[in-house]
Short mmCIF file of C-alpha atoms in Angstrom, two decimals:
data_model
loop_
_atom_site.label_atom_id
_atom_site.label_comp_id
_atom_site.label_asym_id
_atom_site.label_seq_id
_atom_site.Cartn_x
_atom_site.Cartn_y
_atom_site.Cartn_z
CA MET A 1 0.16 -0.04 0.06
CA ASN A 2 1.54 3.26 -1.03
CA GLU A 3 1.73 6.21 1.32
CA VAL A 4 0.58 9.54 0.05
CA SER A 5 0.69 13.07 1.80
CA ALA A 6 -2.61 14.81 3.13
CA ALA A 7 -2.39 17.28 0.42
CA ASP A 8 -2.57 14.65 -2.32
CA TYR A 9 -6.12 14.22 -3.81
CA MET A 10 -7.12 11.44 -6.13
CA THR A 11 -9.71 12.23 -9.06
CA LYS A 12 -12.30 10.67 -10.55
CA GLY A 13 -15.42 12.15 -12.47
CA SER A 14 -13.26 15.39 -12.48
CA PHE A 15 -13.67 15.78 -8.68
CA TYR A 16 -11.13 15.48 -5.78
CA PHE A 17 -11.49 12.55 -3.60
CA PHE A 18 -9.43 10.10 -1.57
CA SER A 19 -9.26 6.42 -2.58
CA ALA A 20 -9.80 4.00 0.42
CA GLU A 21 -6.57 2.13 -0.93
CA ASN A 22 -4.58 5.25 -0.49
CA SER A 23 -5.59 6.21 3.12
CA GLN A 24 -2.32 5.62 4.86
CA PHE A 25 -0.02 8.56 5.59
CA SER A 26 3.37 9.13 6.78
CA ALA A 27 5.49 11.88 8.56
CA GLU A 28 7.98 11.88 5.53
CA SER A 29 5.12 12.35 2.87
CA SER A 30 3.66 15.00 5.01
CA SER A 31 6.65 16.95 5.10
CA SER A 32 7.20 20.41 3.56
CA CYS A 33 8.62 19.01 0.38
CA CYS A 34 5.33 17.75 -0.96
CA LEU A 35 3.48 21.04 0.04
CA SER A 36 2.64 23.23 -2.88
CA PRO A 37 3.99 26.84 -2.82
CA VAL A 38 1.66 29.76 -1.87
CA PHE A 39 2.07 31.21 -5.35
CA LEU A 40 1.07 27.99 -7.05
CA LEU A 41 -1.92 27.77 -4.87
CA LEU A 42 -2.99 31.37 -5.56
CA GLY A 43 -2.46 30.67 -9.24
CA ARG A 44 -4.74 27.61 -9.09
CA ILE A 45 -7.52 29.77 -7.24
CA VAL A 46 -7.26 32.65 -9.97
CA ALA A 47 -7.34 30.12 -12.78
CA TYR A 48 -10.57 28.38 -11.39
CA SER A 49 -12.19 31.63 -10.64
CA ALA A 50 -11.51 32.86 -14.28
CA ILE A 51 -12.87 29.62 -15.68
CA ILE A 52 -16.01 30.00 -13.63
CA ALA A 53 -16.40 33.65 -14.52
CA ILE A 54 -16.05 33.01 -18.50
CA GLY A 55 -17.82 29.75 -18.51
CA LEU A 56 -20.69 31.07 -16.65
CA LEU A 57 -21.12 34.46 -18.46
CA GLY A 58 -20.35 33.05 -21.89
CA ASN A 59 -22.75 30.02 -21.64
CA ALA A 60 -25.47 32.08 -20.09
CA GLY A 61 -25.23 34.39 -22.91
CA LEU A 62 -25.33 31.78 -25.34
CA VAL A 63 -28.47 30.16 -24.15
CA PHE A 64 -30.08 33.62 -23.70
CA ILE A 65 -29.51 34.44 -27.35
CA ILE A 66 -30.83 31.00 -28.71
CA ALA A 67 -33.77 31.13 -26.47
CA ARG A 68 -34.80 34.75 -27.39
CA GLN A 69 -34.64 34.57 -31.11
CA GLN A 70 -37.17 32.25 -32.65
CA GLU A 71 -35.07 31.72 -35.91
CA LEU A 72 -32.20 30.24 -33.92
CA ARG A 73 -34.11 27.39 -32.34
CA ASN A 74 -33.31 24.68 -34.79
CA VAL A 75 -32.20 21.27 -33.69
CA THR A 76 -28.41 21.94 -33.77
CA ASN A 77 -28.77 25.22 -31.47
CA ILE A 78 -31.10 23.57 -29.11
CA LEU A 79 -28.46 20.78 -28.73
CA ILE A 80 -25.66 23.44 -28.25
CA ALA A 81 -27.87 25.19 -25.71
CA ASN A 82 -28.14 21.96 -23.97
CA LEU A 83 -24.44 21.59 -24.02
CA SER A 84 -24.08 25.14 -22.51
CA CYS A 85 -26.54 24.34 -19.77
CA SER A 86 -24.37 21.21 -18.62
CA ASP A 87 -21.29 23.53 -18.70
CA ILE A 88 -23.21 26.15 -16.63
CA LEU A 89 -24.29 23.48 -14.08
CA MET A 90 -20.44 22.72 -13.80
CA CYS A 91 -19.45 26.24 -13.27
CA VAL A 92 -22.38 26.86 -10.58
CA VAL A 93 -22.09 23.53 -8.46
CA CYS A 94 -18.81 22.12 -9.15
CA LEU A 95 -15.97 24.50 -9.72
CA PRO A 96 -16.86 26.76 -6.55
CA VAL A 97 -16.46 23.54 -4.44
CA THR A 98 -13.21 22.93 -6.04
CA VAL A 99 -11.96 26.30 -5.20
CA ILE A 100 -13.08 25.93 -1.67
CA TYR A 101 -11.55 22.34 -1.39
CA THR A 102 -8.28 23.93 -2.86
CA LEU A 103 -8.24 26.61 -0.23
CA MET A 104 -8.98 24.66 2.75
CA ASP A 105 -7.24 21.50 2.16
CA ARG A 106 -10.02 19.44 3.56
CA TRP A 107 -13.64 18.90 3.24
CA VAL A 108 -15.78 21.59 4.96
CA LEU A 109 -18.99 21.60 2.94
CA GLY A 110 -21.14 18.57 4.48
CA GLU A 111 -22.13 15.25 3.45
CA ALA A 112 -24.63 16.13 1.07
CA LEU A 113 -22.09 18.34 -1.33
CA CYS A 114 -19.65 15.52 -0.78
CA LYS A 115 -22.27 13.09 -2.64
CA VAL A 116 -24.09 15.55 -4.91
CA THR A 117 -20.81 17.35 -6.32
CA PRO A 118 -19.18 14.37 -8.14
CA PHE A 119 -22.51 13.08 -9.11
CA VAL A 120 -23.32 16.49 -10.79
CA GLN A 121 -19.89 16.83 -12.44
CA CYS A 122 -20.16 13.06 -13.90
CA MET A 123 -23.76 13.96 -15.13
CA SER A 124 -22.66 17.17 -16.58
CA VAL A 125 -19.64 15.63 -18.55
CA THR A 126 -21.98 12.64 -19.70
CA VAL A 127 -24.52 15.47 -21.16
CA SER A 128 -21.89 17.17 -22.95
CA ILE A 129 -20.54 14.34 -24.71
CA PHE A 130 -24.07 12.85 -25.63
CA SER A 131 -25.08 16.31 -26.84
CA LEU A 132 -21.85 16.36 -29.10
CA VAL A 133 -23.03 12.81 -30.36
CA LEU A 134 -26.60 14.01 -31.01
CA ILE A 135 -25.31 16.99 -32.99
CA ALA A 136 -23.16 14.90 -35.14
CA LEU A 137 -25.80 12.49 -35.85
CA GLU A 138 -28.03 15.21 -36.77
CA ARG A 139 -25.51 16.85 -39.13
CA HIS A 140 -24.75 13.33 -40.59
CA GLN A 141 -28.56 12.76 -41.09
CA LEU A 142 -29.20 16.11 -42.67
CA ILE A 143 -26.24 16.20 -45.23
CA LEU A 144 -25.98 12.51 -46.11
CA HIS A 145 -29.70 11.95 -46.44
CA PRO A 146 -31.16 15.43 -47.16
CA THR A 147 -34.46 13.99 -48.57
CA GLY A 148 -34.93 11.53 -45.74
CA TRP A 149 -36.32 11.89 -42.28
CA SER A 150 -34.93 14.87 -40.35
CA PRO A 151 -35.50 15.75 -36.55
CA ALA A 152 -37.71 18.70 -35.69
CA ALA A 153 -37.19 21.03 -32.70
CA GLY A 154 -39.61 18.86 -30.87
CA HIS A 155 -37.53 15.66 -31.34
CA SER A 156 -34.47 17.69 -29.87
CA TYR A 157 -36.14 18.57 -26.91
CA LEU A 158 -37.12 14.98 -26.19
CA ALA A 159 -33.54 13.92 -26.93
CA VAL A 160 -32.26 16.50 -24.40
CA GLY A 161 -34.64 15.10 -21.63
CA LEU A 162 -33.56 11.56 -22.44
CA THR A 163 -29.65 12.54 -22.36
CA TRP A 164 -30.25 14.00 -18.80
CA LEU A 165 -32.15 10.92 -17.75
CA VAL A 166 -29.55 8.61 -18.95
CA ALA A 167 -26.57 10.83 -17.48
CA CYS A 168 -28.15 10.73 -14.30
CA PHE A 169 -28.41 6.94 -14.17
CA ILE A 170 -24.78 6.71 -15.38
CA SER A 171 -23.84 8.89 -12.34
CA LEU A 172 -25.78 7.24 -9.63
CA PRO A 173 -22.71 5.32 -8.12
CA PHE A 174 -21.29 8.56 -7.00
CA LEU A 175 -24.15 9.07 -4.83
CA SER A 176 -23.79 5.89 -3.19
CA PHE A 177 -20.04 5.34 -2.85
CA ASN A 178 -19.03 9.03 -1.91
CA VAL A 179 -18.53 9.17 1.87
CA LEU A 180 -17.45 12.00 4.34
CA THR A 181 -14.90 10.56 6.92
CA ASN A 182 -11.68 11.44 8.79
CA ASP A 183 -10.28 7.90 8.58
CA PRO A 184 -7.28 8.61 6.25
CA PHE A 185 -6.11 11.12 8.79
CA GLN A 186 -6.16 8.76 11.80
CA ASN A 187 -3.08 6.79 10.51
CA ILE A 188 -0.47 9.78 10.07
CA SER A 189 2.63 8.93 12.13
CA LEU A 190 3.15 12.27 13.74
CA PRO A 191 3.74 12.94 17.33
CA ALA A 192 0.79 15.39 17.37
CA ASN A 193 -1.58 14.66 14.52
CA PRO A 194 -2.89 18.09 13.38
CA PHE A 195 -5.26 16.46 10.80
CA ARG A 196 -6.98 14.18 13.36
CA ASP A 197 -10.23 16.28 13.12
CA HIS A 198 -9.98 16.84 9.42
CA LEU A 199 -12.65 15.41 6.99
CA VAL A 200 -12.16 14.35 3.33
CA CYS A 201 -14.54 13.40 0.69
CA MET A 202 -13.78 9.93 -0.49
CA GLU A 203 -14.89 7.02 -2.52
CA LEU A 204 -15.46 3.76 -0.62
CA TRP A 205 -16.29 0.97 -3.06
CA PRO A 206 -17.18 -2.53 -2.05
CA SER A 207 -14.09 -3.78 -3.47
CA ASP A 208 -11.30 -2.53 -5.96
CA LYS A 209 -12.84 -4.50 -8.91
CA HIS A 210 -16.06 -2.93 -8.43
CA ARG A 211 -14.27 0.45 -8.66
CA LEU A 212 -12.01 -0.43 -11.51
CA ALA A 213 -14.93 -2.03 -13.65
CA TYR A 214 -17.13 1.38 -13.14
CA MET A 215 -14.16 3.66 -14.07
CA THR A 216 -13.05 1.80 -16.83
CA SER A 217 -16.62 1.58 -18.17
CA LEU A 218 -16.96 5.39 -17.68
CA LEU A 219 -13.88 6.07 -19.71
CA VAL A 220 -15.16 3.73 -22.66
CA PHE A 221 -18.83 4.99 -22.85
CA GLN A 222 -18.42 8.43 -21.67
CA TYR A 223 -15.13 9.34 -23.60
CA CYS A 224 -13.84 7.04 -26.12
CA LEU A 225 -16.68 5.51 -27.79
CA PRO A 226 -18.77 8.66 -28.19
CA LEU A 227 -15.75 10.54 -29.66
CA VAL A 228 -15.24 7.80 -32.16
CA LEU A 229 -18.56 7.81 -33.32
CA VAL A 230 -18.59 11.59 -33.59
CA LEU A 231 -15.39 11.71 -35.62
CA LEU A 232 -16.78 8.88 -37.87
CA CYS A 233 -19.88 10.94 -38.66
CA TYR A 234 -17.76 14.21 -39.38
CA LEU A 235 -15.60 12.16 -41.58
CA ARG A 236 -18.38 10.64 -43.69
CA ILE A 237 -19.83 14.31 -43.73
CA PHE A 238 -16.49 15.71 -45.25
CA LEU A 239 -16.48 13.17 -47.80
CA ARG A 240 -19.80 13.75 -48.82
CA LEU A 241 -19.24 17.62 -49.14
CA LYS A 242 -16.09 16.97 -50.99
CA ARG A 243 -18.03 15.34 -53.68
CA ARG A 244 -20.48 17.98 -53.92
CA ARG A 245 -17.93 21.01 -54.65
CA ASP A 246 -18.34 20.43 -58.35
CA MET A 247 -22.03 20.81 -58.37
CA LEU A 248 -22.83 24.52 -59.13
CA GLU A 249 -26.57 24.53 -58.05
CA ARG A 250 -25.42 23.45 -54.51
CA SER A 251 -22.36 25.39 -54.05
CA ARG A 252 -23.88 28.07 -51.63
CA ARG A 253 -25.49 25.40 -49.52
CA THR A 254 -22.17 23.34 -49.55
CA ARG A 255 -20.38 26.40 -48.42
CA GLY A 256 -22.84 26.91 -45.57
CA ALA A 257 -22.81 23.34 -44.51
CA GLN A 258 -19.08 23.33 -44.38
CA ARG A 259 -18.79 26.56 -42.33
CA ILE A 260 -21.24 25.00 -39.71
CA ASN A 261 -19.66 21.68 -39.66
CA VAL A 262 -16.15 23.34 -39.10
CA MET A 263 -17.61 25.15 -35.91
CA LEU A 264 -19.22 21.85 -34.71
CA LEU A 265 -16.14 19.80 -35.18
CA ALA A 266 -13.98 22.52 -33.69
CA ILE A 267 -16.29 22.12 -30.45
CA VAL A 268 -15.86 18.31 -30.54
CA VAL A 269 -11.96 18.41 -31.09
CA ALA A 270 -11.45 21.13 -28.30
CA PHE A 271 -13.63 19.10 -25.84
CA ALA A 272 -11.65 15.91 -26.71
CA LEU A 273 -8.36 17.60 -26.17
CA CYS A 274 -9.31 19.38 -22.95
CA TRP A 275 -10.50 16.11 -21.35
CA LEU A 276 -7.45 13.89 -22.80
CA PRO A 277 -5.01 14.79 -19.96
CA LEU A 278 -7.46 14.14 -16.95
CA ASN A 279 -8.66 10.81 -18.60
CA VAL A 280 -4.97 9.70 -19.05
CA PHE A 281 -4.20 10.68 -15.49
CA ASN A 282 -7.22 8.81 -14.21
CA THR A 283 -6.58 5.91 -16.16
CA LEU A 284 -2.93 5.91 -15.00
CA PHE A 285 -4.03 6.21 -11.39
CA ASP A 286 -6.49 3.54 -11.67
CA TRP A 287 -4.36 0.70 -13.09
CA HIS A 288 -0.79 1.86 -11.97
CA HIS A 289 -0.92 4.64 -9.44
CA GLN A 290 2.66 3.77 -8.21
CA ALA A 291 3.85 5.59 -11.35
CA LEU A 292 2.64 8.89 -10.18
CA PRO A 293 5.20 10.66 -8.12
CA ASP A 294 4.10 11.60 -4.67
CA CYS A 295 5.36 15.12 -4.44
CA GLN A 296 4.40 16.08 -8.04
CA HIS A 297 0.98 14.32 -7.80
CA ASP A 298 -0.90 17.43 -6.89
CA ALA A 299 0.76 19.64 -9.49
CA ILE A 300 0.03 17.12 -12.41
CA PHE A 301 -3.50 16.52 -11.33
CA SER A 302 -4.08 20.44 -11.07
CA ALA A 303 -2.82 20.94 -14.54
CA CYS A 304 -4.92 18.12 -15.91
CA HIS A 305 -8.11 19.26 -13.93
CA LEU A 306 -7.67 22.93 -15.22
CA THR A 307 -7.40 21.76 -18.64
CA ALA A 308 -10.44 19.64 -18.59
CA MET A 309 -12.51 22.54 -16.64
CA ALA A 310 -11.50 24.77 -19.56
CA SER A 311 -13.81 22.94 -21.70
CA THR A 312 -16.62 24.80 -20.06
CA CYS A 313 -15.44 28.03 -21.92
CA ILE A 314 -15.00 26.51 -25.32
CA ASN A 315 -18.53 26.43 -26.35
CA PRO A 316 -19.36 30.14 -26.34
CA VAL A 317 -16.11 30.92 -27.73
CA VAL A 318 -16.12 28.64 -30.76
CA TYR A 319 -19.89 29.49 -31.39
CA GLY A 320 -19.21 33.21 -31.27
CA PHE A 321 -16.11 33.27 -33.47
CA LEU A 322 -17.09 30.75 -36.14
CA ASN A 323 -20.79 31.27 -36.20
#
């Protein structure tokens, strides 16, 4: 069993938590060599605060514009607004908790938020990726089968509701297995333990096999497979539009479709790149956490987590510049 410092946080579902298998501490790993400098701590707080402000204002503005203008309420824009709503939820519920946890270095927000916050974050990410999949499928149907069935605005509202329902179901394990406890701090081998009364929000699974099975499934079905499906859709769209370029009567329509698809693909690629470092970090922790250095663990995680959280700012920026 590896020993980690009290400042080291494990992550899953883009949230800080302590893993039960890493709940042992030592005086050596609690020494100052593993503590983050003050300027790094302040830098993280400023970065999180900036992401909250930009993500909240940008996405709220985008939803407001789409809601106010009747001509913008098509299937694609409704799904983009849904994507923005999931980002707003992340900015309102989850990121402020991360800032407070970073400041306090322990959990002070009660058991309810301990369970709800990772649940909301997992649900928000799932809604985001499912929205991107639905957008890609809608564009695929529209461009490859223009004379066939095409979804109406009412269908998109139904799809949005189903997306949130499925995302809620997928995220339920976080409500069950996240607990508030001070157990990890009881084994610190210090003459006077200053952390004895501190609480942490940690995942406590029935077994490590259950945790690995769920987390690996989450990686596959929440990240890998949806992105593969989305990229295949846009590849087929690209090939079809490429064949249309020589058709004069469709040139204007083709240019418009290309411009919209470039915008949508940019959102997908940016989302995938933002979440890639954190997913790699989580996978490495799940299967070979010994490879993560103790003293650099917090800095590596912070960089990966901030990159992932930056995805909440992408939607309004890309939509604004390319649309």
